[in-house]
Tab-separated table of C-alpha atoms in Angstrom:
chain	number	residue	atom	x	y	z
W	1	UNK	CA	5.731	17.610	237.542
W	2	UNK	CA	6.970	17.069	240.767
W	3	UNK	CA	10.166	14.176	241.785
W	4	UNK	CA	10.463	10.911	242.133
W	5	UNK	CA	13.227	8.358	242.640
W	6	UNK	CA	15.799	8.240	240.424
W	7	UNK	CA	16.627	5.371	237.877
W	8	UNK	CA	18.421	2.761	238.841
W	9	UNK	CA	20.397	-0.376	238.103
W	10	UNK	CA	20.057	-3.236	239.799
W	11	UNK	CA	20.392	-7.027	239.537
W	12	UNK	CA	18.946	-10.181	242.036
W	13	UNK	CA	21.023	-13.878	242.295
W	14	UNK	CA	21.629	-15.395	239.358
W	15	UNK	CA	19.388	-12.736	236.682
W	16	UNK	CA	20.737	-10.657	234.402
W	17	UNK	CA	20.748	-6.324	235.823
W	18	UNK	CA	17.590	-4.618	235.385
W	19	UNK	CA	17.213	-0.979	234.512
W	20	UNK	CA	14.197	0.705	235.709
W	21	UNK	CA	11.959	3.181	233.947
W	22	UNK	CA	13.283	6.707	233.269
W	23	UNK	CA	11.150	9.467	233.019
W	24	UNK	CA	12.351	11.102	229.871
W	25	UNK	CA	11.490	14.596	228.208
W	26	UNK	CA	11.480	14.826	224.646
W	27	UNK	CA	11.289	18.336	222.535
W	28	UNK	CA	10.577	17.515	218.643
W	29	UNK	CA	7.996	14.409	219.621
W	30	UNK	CA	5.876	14.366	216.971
W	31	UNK	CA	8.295	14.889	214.711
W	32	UNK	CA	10.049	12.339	212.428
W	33	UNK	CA	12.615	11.166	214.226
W	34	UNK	CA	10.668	12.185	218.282
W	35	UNK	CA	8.196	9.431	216.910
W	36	UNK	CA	10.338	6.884	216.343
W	37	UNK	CA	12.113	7.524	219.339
W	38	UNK	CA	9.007	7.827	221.863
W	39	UNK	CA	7.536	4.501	220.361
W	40	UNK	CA	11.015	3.272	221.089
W	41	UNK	CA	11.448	4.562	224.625
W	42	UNK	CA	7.614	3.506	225.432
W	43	UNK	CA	8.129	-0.205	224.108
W	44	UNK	CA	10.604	-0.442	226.852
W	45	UNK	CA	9.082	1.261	229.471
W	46	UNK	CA	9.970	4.158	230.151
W	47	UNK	CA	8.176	7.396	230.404
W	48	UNK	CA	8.291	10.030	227.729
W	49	UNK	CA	7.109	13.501	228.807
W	50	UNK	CA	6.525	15.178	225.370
W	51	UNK	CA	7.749	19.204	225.332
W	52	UNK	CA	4.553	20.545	223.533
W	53	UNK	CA	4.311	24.886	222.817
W	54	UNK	CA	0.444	24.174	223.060
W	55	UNK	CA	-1.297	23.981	226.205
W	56	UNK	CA	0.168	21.327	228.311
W	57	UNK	CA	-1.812	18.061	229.327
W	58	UNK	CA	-1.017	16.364	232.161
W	59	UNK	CA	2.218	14.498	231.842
W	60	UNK	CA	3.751	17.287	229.478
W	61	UNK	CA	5.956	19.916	229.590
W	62	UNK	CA	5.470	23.296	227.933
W	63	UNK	CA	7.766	25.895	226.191
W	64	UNK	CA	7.571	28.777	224.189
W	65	UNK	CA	11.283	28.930	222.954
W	66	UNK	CA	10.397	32.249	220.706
W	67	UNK	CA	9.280	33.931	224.036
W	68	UNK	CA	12.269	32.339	226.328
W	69	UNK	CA	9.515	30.142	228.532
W	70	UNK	CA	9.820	26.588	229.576
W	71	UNK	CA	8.508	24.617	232.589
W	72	UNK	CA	10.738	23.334	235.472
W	73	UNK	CA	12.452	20.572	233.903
W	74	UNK	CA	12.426	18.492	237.679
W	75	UNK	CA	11.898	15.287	238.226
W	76	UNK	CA	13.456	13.812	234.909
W	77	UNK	CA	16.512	11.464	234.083
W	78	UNK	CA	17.108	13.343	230.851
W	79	UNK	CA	16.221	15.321	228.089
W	80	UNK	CA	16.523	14.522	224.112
W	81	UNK	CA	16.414	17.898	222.309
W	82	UNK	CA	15.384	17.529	218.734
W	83	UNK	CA	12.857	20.715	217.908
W	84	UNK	CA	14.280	22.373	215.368
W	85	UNK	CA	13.027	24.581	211.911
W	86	UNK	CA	13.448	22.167	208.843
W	87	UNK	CA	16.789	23.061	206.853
W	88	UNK	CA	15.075	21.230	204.197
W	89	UNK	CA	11.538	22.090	204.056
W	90	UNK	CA	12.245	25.948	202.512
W	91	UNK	CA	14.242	27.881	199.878
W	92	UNK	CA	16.992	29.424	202.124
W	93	UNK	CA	16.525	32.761	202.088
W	94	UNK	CA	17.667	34.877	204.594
W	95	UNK	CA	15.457	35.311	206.282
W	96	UNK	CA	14.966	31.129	206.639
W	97	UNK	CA	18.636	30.781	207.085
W	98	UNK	CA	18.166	33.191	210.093
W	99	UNK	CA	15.300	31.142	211.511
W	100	UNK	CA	17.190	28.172	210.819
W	101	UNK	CA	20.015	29.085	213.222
W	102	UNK	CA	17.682	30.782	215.607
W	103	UNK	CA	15.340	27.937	216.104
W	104	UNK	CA	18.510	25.627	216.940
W	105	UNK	CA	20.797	28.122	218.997
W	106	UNK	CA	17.895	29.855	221.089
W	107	UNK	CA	15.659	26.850	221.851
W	108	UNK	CA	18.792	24.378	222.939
W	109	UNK	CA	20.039	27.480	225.067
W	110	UNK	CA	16.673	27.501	226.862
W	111	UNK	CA	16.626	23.845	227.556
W	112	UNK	CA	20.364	24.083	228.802
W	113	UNK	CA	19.946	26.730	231.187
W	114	UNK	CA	16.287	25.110	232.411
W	115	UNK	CA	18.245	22.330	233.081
W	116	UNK	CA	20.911	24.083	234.954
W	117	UNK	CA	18.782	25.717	237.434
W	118	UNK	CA	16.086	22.953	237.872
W	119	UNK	CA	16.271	21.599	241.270
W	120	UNK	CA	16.020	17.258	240.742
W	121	UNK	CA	16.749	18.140	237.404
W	122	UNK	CA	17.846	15.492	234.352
W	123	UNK	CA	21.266	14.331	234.469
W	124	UNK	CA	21.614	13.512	231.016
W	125	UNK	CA	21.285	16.046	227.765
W	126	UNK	CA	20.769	14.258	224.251
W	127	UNK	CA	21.479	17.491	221.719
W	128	UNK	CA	20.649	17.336	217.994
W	129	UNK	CA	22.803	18.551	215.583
W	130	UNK	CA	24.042	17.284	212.100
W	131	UNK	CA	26.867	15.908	210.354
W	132	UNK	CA	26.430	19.115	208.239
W	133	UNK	CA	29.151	20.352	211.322
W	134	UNK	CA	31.809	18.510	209.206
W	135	UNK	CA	31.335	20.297	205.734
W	136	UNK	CA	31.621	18.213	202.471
W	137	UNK	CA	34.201	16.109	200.734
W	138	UNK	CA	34.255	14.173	197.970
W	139	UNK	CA	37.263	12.144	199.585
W	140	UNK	CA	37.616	12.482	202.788
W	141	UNK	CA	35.857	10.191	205.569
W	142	UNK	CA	34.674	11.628	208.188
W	143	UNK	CA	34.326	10.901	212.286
W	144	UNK	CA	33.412	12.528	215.518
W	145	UNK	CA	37.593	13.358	215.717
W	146	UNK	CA	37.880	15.283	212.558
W	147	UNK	CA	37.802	18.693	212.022
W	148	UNK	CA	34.381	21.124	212.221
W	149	UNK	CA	34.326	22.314	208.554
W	150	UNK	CA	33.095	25.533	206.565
W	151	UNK	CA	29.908	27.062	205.252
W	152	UNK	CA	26.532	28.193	206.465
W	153	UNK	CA	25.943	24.651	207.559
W	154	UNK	CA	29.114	23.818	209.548
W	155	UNK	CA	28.260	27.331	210.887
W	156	UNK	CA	25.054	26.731	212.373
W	157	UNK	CA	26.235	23.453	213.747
W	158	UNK	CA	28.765	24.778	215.923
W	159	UNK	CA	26.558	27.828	217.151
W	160	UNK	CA	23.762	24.861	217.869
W	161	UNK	CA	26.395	22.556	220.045
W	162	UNK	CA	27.983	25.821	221.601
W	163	UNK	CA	24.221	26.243	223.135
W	164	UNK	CA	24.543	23.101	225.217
W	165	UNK	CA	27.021	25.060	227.391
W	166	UNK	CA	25.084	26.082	230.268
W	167	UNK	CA	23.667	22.390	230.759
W	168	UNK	CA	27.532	20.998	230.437
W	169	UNK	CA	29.065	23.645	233.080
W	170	UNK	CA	26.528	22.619	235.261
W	171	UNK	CA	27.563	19.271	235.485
W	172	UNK	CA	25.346	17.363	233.322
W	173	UNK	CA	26.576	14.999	231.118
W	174	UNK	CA	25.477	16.083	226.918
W	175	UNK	CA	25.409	14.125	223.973
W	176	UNK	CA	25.100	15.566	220.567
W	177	UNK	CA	23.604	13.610	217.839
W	178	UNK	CA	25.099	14.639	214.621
W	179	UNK	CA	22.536	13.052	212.533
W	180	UNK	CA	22.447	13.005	208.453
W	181	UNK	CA	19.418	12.630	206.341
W	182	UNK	CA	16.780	10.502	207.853
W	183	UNK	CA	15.666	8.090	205.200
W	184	UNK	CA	12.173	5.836	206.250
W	185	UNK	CA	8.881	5.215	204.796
W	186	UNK	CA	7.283	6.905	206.975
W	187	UNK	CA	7.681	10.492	205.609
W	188	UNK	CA	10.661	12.938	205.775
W	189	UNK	CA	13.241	13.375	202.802
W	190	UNK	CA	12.181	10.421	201.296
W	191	UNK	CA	8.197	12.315	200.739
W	192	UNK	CA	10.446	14.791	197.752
W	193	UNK	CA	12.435	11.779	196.586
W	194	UNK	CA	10.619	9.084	195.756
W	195	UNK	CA	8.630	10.491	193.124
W	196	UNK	CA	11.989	11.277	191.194
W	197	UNK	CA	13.358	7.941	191.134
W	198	UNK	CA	10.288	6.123	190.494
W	199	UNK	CA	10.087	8.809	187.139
W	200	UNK	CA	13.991	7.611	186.554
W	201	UNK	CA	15.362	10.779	187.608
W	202	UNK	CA	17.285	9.871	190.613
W	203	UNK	CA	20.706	9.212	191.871
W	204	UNK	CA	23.041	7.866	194.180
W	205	UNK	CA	24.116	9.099	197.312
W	206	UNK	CA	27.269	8.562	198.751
W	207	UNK	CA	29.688	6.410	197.170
């Protein structure tokens, strides 16, 4: 995948700075929210290198988080790490709530430490995780300065943003995006809940 030279920041007389293109890896891209984000990213130039567990094409990146594999994350400005097993596309059993967890804690570990020991490697780590760290409350409001709450949820969250740790000791700077429910047209939780309320049977959410 090879270097290059880093992004940079720059301005001439009298314009407004310029940032030039980064060269940005993205696990999860073909899902919901790695769509939306790549089409977002490419409208503005940059470059996203998908993270595929298929045979790579050129201008990819492959892993194989169950079997601990991924290729030299070099020559990148960051990494967003979204790949995860649905929590809401299941009945938890289990044996789901184990792959839940597993799918988050193992496959952000393996990006972390591939990060940590690439050579020209990404400066930046965007983590997912969920604002299921916080728990639930009927009354309280919640920020990124309150307190991690309880359950399986809150649980897995903290295991998930605990696996960022090799990437942060190493110097590079990580972000975690504590995301809620994604709501768009264009598929996700909204594929289960439409039908309801157009039959009458739905609710609100939130207050």
């Amino acid at each position: 995948h090879g270097s290059r030279p880093r992004s940079t920041v720059g301005s001439s007389p009298g314009k407004s700075p310029t940032v030039a293109r980064m060269r940005v890896a993205v696990t999860g891209a073909s899902g919901l929210i790695g769509r939306a984000l790549t089409a977002h990213l490419e409208a503005r130039r940059h470059v996203v290198v998908p993270v595929v567990r298929r045979t790579a094409d050129d201008g990819e990146i492959r892993w194989d988080p169950g079997a601990g594999h991924i290729d030299p994350l070099t020559g990148l400005d960051a990494v967003v790490h979204l790949a995860a097993a649905g929590s809401g596309d299941k009945r938890w059993t289990e044996a789901y709530k184990r792959q839940i967890l597993e799918s988050r804690t193992n496959g952000t570990r393996l990006v972390s430490e591939a990060i940590a020991s690439a050579s020209d490697g990404p400066r930046i780590l965007l983590s997912a995780s969920a604002i299921g760290i916080y728990g639930s409350s009927e009354t309280t409001t919640f920020d990124e300065r309150s307190q991690t709450g309880e359950g399986f949820l809150a649980d897995v969250c903290r295991e998930w943003e605990a696996a960022t740790a090799p990437a942060e000791q190493h110097g590079v700077r990580v972000a975690q995006l504590r995301t809620g429910i994604v709501l768009t047209p264009d598929g996700g939780a909204l594929t289960t809940q439409l039908p309801l309320f157009r039959t009458g049977l739905g609710g609100k959410f939130g207050a």
